[in-house]
mmCIF file of C-alpha atoms in Angstrom:
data_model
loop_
_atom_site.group_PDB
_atom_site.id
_atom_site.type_symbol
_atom_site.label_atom_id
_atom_site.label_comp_id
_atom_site.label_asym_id
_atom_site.label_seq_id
_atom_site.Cartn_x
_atom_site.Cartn_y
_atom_site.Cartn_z
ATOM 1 C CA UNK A 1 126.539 75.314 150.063
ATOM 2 C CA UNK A 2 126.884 74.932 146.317
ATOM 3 C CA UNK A 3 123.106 73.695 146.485
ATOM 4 C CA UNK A 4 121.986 77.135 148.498
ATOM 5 C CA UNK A 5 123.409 78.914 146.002
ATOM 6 C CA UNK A 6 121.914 77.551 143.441
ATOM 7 C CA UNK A 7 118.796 78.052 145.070
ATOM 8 C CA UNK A 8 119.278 81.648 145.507
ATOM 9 C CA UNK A 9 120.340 81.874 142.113
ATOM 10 C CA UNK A 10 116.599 80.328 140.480
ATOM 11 C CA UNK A 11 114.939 83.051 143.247
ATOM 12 C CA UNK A 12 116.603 85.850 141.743
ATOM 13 C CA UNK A 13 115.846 84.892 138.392
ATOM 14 C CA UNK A 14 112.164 83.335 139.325
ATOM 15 C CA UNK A 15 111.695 79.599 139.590
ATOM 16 C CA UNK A 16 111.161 79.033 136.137
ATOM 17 C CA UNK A 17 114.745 79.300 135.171
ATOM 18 C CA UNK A 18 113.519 81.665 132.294
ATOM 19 C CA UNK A 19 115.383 84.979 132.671
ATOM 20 C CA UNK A 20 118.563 82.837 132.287
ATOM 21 C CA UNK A 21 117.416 81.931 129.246
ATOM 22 C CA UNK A 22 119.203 83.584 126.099
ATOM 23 C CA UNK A 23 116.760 85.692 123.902
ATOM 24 C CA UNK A 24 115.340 83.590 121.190
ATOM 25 C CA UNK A 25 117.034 84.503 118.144
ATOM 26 C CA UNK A 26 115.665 86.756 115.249
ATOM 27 C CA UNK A 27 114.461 84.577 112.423
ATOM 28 C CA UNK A 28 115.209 86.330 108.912
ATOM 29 C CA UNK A 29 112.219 86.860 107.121
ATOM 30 C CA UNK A 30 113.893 88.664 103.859
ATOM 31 C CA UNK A 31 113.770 92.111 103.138
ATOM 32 C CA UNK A 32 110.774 92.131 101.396
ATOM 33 C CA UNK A 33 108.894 89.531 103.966
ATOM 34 C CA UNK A 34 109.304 86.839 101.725
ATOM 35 C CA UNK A 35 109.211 84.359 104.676
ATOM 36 C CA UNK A 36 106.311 85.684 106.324
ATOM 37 C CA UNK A 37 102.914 84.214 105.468
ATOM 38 C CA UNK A 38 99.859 87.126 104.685
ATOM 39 C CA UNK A 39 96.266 85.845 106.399
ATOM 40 C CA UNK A 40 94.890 86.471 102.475
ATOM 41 C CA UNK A 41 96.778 85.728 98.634
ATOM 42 C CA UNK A 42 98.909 88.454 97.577
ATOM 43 C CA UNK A 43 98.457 90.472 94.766
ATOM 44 C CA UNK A 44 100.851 92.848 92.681
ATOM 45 C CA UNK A 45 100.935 96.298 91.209
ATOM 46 C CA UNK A 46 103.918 96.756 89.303
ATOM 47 C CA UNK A 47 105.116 99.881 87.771
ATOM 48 C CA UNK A 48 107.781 102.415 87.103
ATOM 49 C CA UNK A 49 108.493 104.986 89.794
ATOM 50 C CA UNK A 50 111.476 107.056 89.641
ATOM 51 C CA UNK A 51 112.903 105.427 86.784
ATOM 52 C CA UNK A 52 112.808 102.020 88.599
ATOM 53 C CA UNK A 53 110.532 99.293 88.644
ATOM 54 C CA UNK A 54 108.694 98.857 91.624
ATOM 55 C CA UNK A 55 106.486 96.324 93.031
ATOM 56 C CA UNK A 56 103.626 97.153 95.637
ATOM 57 C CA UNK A 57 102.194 94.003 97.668
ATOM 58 C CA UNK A 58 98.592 94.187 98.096
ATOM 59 C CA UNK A 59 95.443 92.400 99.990
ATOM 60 C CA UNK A 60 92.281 92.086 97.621
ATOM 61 C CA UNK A 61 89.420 90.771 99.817
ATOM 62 C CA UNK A 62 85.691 90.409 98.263
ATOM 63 C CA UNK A 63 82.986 90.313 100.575
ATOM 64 C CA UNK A 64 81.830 87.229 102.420
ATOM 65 C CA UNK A 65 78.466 88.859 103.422
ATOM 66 C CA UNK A 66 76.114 90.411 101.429
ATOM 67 C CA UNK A 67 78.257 92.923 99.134
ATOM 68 C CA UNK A 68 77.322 96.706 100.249
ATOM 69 C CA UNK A 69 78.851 98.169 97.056
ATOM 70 C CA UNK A 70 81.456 99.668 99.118
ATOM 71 C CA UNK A 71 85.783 99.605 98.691
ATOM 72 C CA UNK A 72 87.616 100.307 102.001
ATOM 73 C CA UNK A 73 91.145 100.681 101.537
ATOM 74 C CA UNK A 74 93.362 100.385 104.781
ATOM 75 C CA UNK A 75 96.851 102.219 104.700
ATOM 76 C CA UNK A 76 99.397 100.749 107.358
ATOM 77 C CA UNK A 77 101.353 102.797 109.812
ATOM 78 C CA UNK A 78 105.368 102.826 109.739
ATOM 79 C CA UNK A 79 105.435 99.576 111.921
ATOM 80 C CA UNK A 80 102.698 97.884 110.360
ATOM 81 C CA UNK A 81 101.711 96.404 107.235
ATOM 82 C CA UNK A 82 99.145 95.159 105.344
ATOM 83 C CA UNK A 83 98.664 92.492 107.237
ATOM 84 C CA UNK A 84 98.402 93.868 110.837
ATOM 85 C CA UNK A 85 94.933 94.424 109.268
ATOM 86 C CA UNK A 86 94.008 90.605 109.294
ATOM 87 C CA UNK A 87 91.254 91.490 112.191
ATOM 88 C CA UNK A 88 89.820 94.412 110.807
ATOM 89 C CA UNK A 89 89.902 92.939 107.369
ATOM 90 C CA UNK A 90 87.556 89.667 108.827
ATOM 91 C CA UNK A 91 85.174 92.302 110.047
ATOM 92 C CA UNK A 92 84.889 94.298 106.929
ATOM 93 C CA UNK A 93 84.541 91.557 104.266
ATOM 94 C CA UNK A 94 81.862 90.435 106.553
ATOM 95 C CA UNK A 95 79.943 93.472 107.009
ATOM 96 C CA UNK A 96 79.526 93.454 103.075
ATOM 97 C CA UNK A 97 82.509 95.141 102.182
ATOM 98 C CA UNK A 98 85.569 94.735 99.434
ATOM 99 C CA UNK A 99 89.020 95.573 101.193
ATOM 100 C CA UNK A 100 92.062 96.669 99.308
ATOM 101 C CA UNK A 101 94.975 96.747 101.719
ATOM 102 C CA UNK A 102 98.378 97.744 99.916
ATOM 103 C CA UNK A 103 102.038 97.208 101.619
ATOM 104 C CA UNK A 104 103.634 100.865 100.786
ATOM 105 C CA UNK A 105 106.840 101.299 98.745
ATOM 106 C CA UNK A 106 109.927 100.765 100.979
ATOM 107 C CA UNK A 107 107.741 98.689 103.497
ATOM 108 C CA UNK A 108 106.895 95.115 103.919
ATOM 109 C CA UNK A 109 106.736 92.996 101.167
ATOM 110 C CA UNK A 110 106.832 95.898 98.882
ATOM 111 C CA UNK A 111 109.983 97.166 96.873
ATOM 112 C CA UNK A 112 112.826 99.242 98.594
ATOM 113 C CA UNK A 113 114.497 101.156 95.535
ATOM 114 C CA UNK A 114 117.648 102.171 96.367
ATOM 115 C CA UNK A 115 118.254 105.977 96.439
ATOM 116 C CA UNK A 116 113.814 106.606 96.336
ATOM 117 C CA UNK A 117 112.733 109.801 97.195
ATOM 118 C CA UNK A 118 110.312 109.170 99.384
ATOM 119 C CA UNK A 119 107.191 111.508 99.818
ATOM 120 C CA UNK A 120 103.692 110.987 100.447
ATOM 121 C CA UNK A 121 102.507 112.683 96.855
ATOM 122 C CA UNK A 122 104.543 109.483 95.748
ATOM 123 C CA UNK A 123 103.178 107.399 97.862
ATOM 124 C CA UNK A 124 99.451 108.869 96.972
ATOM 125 C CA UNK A 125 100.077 108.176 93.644
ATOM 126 C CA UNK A 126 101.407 105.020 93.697
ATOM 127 C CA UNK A 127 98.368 103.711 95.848
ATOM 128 C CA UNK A 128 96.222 105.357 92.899
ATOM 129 C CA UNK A 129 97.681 103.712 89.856
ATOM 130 C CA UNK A 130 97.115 100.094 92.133
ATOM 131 C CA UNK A 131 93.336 100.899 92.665
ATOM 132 C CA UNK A 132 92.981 101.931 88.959
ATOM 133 C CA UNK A 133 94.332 98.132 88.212
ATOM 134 C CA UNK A 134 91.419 96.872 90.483
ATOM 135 C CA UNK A 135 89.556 98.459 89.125
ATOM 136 C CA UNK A 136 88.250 100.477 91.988
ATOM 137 C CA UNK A 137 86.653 103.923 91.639
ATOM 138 C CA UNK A 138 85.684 106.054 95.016
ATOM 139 C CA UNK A 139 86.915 104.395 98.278
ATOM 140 C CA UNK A 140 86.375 105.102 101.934
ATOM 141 C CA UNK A 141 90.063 105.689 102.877
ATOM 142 C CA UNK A 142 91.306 104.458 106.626
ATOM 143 C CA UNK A 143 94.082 105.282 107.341
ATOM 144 C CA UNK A 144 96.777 104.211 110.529
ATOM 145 C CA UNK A 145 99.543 106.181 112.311
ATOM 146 C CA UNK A 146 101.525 107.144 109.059
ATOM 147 C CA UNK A 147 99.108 106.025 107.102
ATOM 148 C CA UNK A 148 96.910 108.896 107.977
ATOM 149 C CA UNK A 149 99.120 111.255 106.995
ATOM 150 C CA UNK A 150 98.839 109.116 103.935
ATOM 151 C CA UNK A 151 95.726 109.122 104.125
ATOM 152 C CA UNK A 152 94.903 112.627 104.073
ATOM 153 C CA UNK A 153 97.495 113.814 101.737
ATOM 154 C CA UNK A 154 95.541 111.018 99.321
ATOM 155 C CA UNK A 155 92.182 112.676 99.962
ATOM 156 C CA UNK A 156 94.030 116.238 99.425
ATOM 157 C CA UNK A 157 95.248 115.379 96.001
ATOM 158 C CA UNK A 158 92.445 112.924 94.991
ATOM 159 C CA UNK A 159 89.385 114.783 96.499
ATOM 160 C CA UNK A 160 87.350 113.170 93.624
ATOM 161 C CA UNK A 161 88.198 109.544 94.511
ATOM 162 C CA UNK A 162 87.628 109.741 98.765
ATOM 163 C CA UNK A 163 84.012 109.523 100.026
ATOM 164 C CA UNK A 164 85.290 109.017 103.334
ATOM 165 C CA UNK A 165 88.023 109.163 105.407
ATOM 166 C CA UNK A 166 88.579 107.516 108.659
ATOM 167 C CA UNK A 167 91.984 108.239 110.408
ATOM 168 C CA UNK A 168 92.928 105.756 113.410
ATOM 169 C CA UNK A 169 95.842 107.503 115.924
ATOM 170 C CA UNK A 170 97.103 109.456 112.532
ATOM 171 C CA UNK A 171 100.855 111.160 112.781
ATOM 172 C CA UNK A 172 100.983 114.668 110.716
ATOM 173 C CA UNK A 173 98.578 116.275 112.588
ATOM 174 C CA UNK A 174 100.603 118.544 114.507
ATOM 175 C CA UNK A 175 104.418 119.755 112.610
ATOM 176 C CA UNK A 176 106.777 118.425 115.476
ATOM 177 C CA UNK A 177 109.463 120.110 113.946
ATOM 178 C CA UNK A 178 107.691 123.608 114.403
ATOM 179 C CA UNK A 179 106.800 122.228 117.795
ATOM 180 C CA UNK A 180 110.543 121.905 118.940
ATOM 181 C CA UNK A 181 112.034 118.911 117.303
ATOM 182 C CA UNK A 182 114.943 119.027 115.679
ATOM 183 C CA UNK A 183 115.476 117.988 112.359
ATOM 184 C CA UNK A 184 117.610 114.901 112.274
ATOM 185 C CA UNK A 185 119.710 114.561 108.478
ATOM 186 C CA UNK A 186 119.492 111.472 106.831
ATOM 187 C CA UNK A 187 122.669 110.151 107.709
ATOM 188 C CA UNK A 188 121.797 110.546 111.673
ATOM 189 C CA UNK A 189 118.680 108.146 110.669
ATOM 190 C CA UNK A 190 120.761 105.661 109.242
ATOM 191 C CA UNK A 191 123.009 105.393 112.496
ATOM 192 C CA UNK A 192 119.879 104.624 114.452
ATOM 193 C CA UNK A 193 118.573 102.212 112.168
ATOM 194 C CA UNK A 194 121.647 100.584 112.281
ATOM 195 C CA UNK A 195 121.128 99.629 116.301
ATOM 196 C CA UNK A 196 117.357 98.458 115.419
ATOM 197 C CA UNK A 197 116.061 94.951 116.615
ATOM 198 C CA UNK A 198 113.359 93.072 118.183
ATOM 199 C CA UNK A 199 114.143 94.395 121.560
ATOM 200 C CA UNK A 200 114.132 98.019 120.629
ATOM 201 C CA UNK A 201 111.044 97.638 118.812
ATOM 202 C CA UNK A 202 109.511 95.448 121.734
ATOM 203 C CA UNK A 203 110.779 98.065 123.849
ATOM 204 C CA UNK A 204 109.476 101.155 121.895
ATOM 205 C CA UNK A 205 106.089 99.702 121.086
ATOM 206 C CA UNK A 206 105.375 98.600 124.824
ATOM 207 C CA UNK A 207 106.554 102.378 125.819
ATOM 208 C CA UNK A 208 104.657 104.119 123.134
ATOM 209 C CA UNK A 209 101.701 102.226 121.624
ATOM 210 C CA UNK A 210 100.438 99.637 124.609
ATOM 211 C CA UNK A 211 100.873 101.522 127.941
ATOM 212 C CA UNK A 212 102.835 99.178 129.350
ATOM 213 C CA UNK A 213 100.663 96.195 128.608
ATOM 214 C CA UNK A 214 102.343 93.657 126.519
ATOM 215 C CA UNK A 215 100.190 90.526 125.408
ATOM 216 C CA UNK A 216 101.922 87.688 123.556
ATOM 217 C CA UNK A 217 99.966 88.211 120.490
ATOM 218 C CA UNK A 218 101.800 91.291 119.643
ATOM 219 C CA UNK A 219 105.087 89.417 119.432
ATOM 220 C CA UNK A 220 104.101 88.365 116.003
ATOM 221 C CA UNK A 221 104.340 91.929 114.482
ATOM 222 C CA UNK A 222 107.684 92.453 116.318
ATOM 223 C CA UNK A 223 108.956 89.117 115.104
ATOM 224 C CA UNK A 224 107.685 90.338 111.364
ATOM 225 C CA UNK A 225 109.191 93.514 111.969
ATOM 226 C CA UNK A 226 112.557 92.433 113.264
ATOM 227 C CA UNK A 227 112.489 89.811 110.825
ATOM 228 C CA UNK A 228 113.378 92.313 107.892
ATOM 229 C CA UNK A 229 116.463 93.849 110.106
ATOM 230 C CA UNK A 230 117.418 90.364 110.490
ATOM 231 C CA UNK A 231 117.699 89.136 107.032
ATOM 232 C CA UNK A 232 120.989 88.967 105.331
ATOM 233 C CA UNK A 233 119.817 92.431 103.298
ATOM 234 C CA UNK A 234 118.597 94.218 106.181
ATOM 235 C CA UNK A 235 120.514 97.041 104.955
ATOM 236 C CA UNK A 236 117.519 97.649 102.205
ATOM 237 C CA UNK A 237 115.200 97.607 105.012
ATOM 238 C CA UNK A 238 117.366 99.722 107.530
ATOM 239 C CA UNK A 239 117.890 102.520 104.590
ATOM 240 C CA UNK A 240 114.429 102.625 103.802
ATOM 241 C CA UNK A 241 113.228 102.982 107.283
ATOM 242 C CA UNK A 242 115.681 105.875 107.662
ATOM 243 C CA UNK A 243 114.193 107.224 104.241
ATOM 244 C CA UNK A 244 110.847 107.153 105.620
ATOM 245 C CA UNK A 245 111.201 108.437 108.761
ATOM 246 C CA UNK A 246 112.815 112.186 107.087
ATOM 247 C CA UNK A 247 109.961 111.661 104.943
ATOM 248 C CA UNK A 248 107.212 111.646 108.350
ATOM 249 C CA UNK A 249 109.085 114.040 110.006
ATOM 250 C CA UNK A 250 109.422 116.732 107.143
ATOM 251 C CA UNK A 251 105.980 116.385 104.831
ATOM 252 C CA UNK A 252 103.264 116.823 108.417
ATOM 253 C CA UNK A 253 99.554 117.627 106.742
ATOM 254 C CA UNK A 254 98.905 119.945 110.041
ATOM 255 C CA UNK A 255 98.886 123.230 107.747
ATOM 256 C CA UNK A 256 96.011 121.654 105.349
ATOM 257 C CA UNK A 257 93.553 119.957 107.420
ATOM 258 C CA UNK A 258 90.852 123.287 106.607
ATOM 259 C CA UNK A 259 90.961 121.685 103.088
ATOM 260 C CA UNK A 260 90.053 118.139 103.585
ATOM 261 C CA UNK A 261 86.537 117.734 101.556
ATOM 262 C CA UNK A 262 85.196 114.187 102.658
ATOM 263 C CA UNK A 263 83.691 113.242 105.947
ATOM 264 C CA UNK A 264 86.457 112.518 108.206
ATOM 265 C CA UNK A 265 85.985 110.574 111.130
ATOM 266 C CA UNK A 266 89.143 110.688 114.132
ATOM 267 C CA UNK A 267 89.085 107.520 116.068
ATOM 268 C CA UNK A 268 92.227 107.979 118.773
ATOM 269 C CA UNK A 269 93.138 105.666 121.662
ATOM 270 C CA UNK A 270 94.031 108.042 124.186
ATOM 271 C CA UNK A 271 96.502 106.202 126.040
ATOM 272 C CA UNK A 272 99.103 106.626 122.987
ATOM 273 C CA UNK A 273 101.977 108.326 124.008
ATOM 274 C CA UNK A 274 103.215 108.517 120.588
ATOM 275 C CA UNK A 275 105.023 112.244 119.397
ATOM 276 C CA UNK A 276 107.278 111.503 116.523
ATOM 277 C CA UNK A 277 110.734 111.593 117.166
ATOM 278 C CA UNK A 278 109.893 114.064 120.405
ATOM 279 C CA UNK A 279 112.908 112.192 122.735
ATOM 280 C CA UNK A 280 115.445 113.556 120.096
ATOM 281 C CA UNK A 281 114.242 117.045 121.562
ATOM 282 C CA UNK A 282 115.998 119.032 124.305
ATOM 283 C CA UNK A 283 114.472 117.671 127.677
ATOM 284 C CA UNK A 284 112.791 121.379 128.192
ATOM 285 C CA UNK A 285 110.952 121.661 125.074
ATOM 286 C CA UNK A 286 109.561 117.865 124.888
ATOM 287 C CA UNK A 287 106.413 118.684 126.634
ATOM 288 C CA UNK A 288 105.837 121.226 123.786
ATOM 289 C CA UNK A 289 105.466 118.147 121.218
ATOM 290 C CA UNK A 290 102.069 117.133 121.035
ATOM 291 C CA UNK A 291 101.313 113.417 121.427
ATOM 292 C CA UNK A 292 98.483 111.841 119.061
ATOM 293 C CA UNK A 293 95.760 112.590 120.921
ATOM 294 C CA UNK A 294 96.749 116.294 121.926
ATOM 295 C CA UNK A 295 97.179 117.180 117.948
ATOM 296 C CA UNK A 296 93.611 114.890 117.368
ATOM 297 C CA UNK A 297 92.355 117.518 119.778
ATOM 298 C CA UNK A 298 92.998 120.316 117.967
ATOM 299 C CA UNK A 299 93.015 119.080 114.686
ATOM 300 C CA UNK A 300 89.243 117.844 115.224
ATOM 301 C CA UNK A 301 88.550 121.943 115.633
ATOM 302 C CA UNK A 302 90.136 122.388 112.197
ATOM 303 C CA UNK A 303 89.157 119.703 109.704
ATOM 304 C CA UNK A 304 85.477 121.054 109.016
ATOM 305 C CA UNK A 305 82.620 118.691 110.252
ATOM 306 C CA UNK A 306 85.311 116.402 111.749
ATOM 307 C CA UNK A 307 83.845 113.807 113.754
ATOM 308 C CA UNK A 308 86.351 112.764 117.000
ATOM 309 C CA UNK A 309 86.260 109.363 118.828
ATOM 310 C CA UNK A 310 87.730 109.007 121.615
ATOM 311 C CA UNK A 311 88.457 104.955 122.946
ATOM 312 C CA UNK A 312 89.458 105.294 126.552
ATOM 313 C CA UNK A 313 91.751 102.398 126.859
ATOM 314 C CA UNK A 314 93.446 102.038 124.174
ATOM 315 C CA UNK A 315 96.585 102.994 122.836
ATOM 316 C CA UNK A 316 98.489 103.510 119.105
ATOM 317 C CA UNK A 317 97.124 100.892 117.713
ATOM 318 C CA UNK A 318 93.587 99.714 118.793
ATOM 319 C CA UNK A 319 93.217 97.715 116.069
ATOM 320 C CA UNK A 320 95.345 95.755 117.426
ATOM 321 C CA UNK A 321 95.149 95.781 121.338
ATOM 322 C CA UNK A 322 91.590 95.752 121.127
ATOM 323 C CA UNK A 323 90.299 93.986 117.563
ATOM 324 C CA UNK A 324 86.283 93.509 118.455
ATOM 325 C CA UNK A 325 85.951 96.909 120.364
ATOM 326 C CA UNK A 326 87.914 98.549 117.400
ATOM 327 C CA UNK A 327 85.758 96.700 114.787
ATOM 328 C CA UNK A 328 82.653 97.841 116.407
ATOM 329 C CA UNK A 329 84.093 101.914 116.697
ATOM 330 C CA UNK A 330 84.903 101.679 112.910
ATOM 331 C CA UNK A 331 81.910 99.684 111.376
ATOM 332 C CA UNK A 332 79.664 102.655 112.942
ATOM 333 C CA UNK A 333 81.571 104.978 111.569
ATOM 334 C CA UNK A 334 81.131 103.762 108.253
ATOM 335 C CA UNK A 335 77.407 103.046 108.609
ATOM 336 C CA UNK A 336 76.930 106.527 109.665
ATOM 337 C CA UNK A 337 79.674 109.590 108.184
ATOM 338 C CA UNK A 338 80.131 112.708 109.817
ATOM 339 C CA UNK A 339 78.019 115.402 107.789
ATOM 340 C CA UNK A 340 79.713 118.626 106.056
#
């Protein structure tokens, strides 16, 4: 008897044991990722920003092929860093270009001051003063989720220094908080940091960016993700998030896109379901929130000479899901700009 159920027990939970299992435990990476290894060295830009000293983390990668002459700087999405690039980096430096891919302030292994006031003019600036150290002069700019906001707000204030700009499944294109969102305070932010961990960002990430379709190489980016919650100063980390996200949710670029002066190329995966912070809407008014791709749509019609790619089966972060197909989409993009 005590056999048979046994038996019934493994069926329910499949024959591998596994489900009954308990979850394999966070490990703490540090607040600043100072456990987790980057796929290239790690360079600094330090600086004073708000009265504090701040440190941005940066990749510096020379060309393995035959240099082109050419700086492409790649600016990471809220759940990214610099090294969720490692892919598209191989590709680049191979192709004949130099990459420069920063960590942001408040993300990564980059500095989390306490009390920052966190905007995207900062941010902008901050990613200047590092390519002035490198000595870099105009850039083609690619940016990533929020790092196309950044990414445009960087070509809006620095029109001079952007020959092109590429943005991948950008955020900022449509003003979700005009679209029905509420506006959640700071405070409200903090509370739902406080109940993030690998499972909710497993769980949001499979909803959001991947369709469904999870693949076990994405559990490294959750496990460097949760691995800054984790750490005995989360709190930095969980603050800073919470900073951030008032500062996505507040500073959209949807009102400027007519004055964008490079060549902008819009490469979206259209299975993203991704509209910032749209489930903290009433139920009615949800299908009022554009996702990525709806706001590409219309955004393509206002950024003049825009130049709109659409990859069919992919979703937030193809890049990621799919790093050859992506490589290939971007790579032709740079060989040949949209025209003004």
């Amino acid at each position: 008897m005590r056999r048979a159920s046994a038996l019934l027990l493994l069926a329910t939970l499949g024959t591998s044991g596994a489900a009954a299992q308990a979850p394999t435990p966070t490990k703490p990476l540090g607040a600043n990722l100072e456990q987790f290894d980057y796929p290239y060295p790690v360079h600094w830009y330090e600086v004073q920003s708000q009265g504090a000293p701040v440190r941005m983390a940066y990749l510096d990668v020379p060309p393995s092929g035959k240099a082109n002459g050419r700086t492409v700087v790649l600016l990471h999405g809220k759940n990214f860093c610099a090294a969720t690039w490692q892919d598209t980096i191989a590709a680049l430096v191979t192709a004949g270009y130099r990459v420069i891919a920063p960590d942001q302030i408040g993300f990564c292994k980059s500095s989390k001051p306490e009390g920052y006031q966190y905007s995207f003019q900062a941010l902008g600036a901050l990613t200047r003063g590092l390519l002035d150290q490198a000595g870099v002069g105009k850039i083609t700019l690619v940016g990533h989720s929020t790092g196309g906001i950044l990414g445009a707000r960087f070509a809006l204030q620095y029109p001079d220094r952007v020959e092109q700009l590429v943005l991948i499944n950008p955020l900022g294109l449509n003003d979700t908080l005009a679209q029905g969102v509420p506006y959640t305070e700071l405070g409200a932010l903090r509370q739902e940091e406080a109940k993030t961990d690998a499972a909710s960002i497993k769980a949001y990430q499979l909803r959001n960016y991947y369709h469904g379709a999870w693949r076990p190489e994405y559990d490294r980016w959750v496990a460097m993700l949760a691995g800054q919650y984790a750490s005995p100063d989360g709190a930095i980390v969980r603050d800073a998030q919470a900073r951030l996200s008032d500062m996505i949710e507040t500073q959209p670029v949807a009102a400027e896109l007519a004055r964008l002066a490079p060549p902008v190329s819009l490469i979206i995966g259209q299975r993203d379901r991704t509209a910032f912070r749209a489930n903290s809407a009433p139920t009615a008014m949800r299908e009022r929130v554009q996702t990525v791709p709806q706001a590409a749509e219309d955004a393509a019609k206002r950024i003049p000479g825009a130049h709109l790619v659409r990859i069919a089966g992919s979703g937030h972060a193809p890049q990621v899901e799919d790093p050859a197909g992506f490589n290939a989409t971007l790579l032709a993009e740079l060989r040949s700009p949209p025209t003004r």
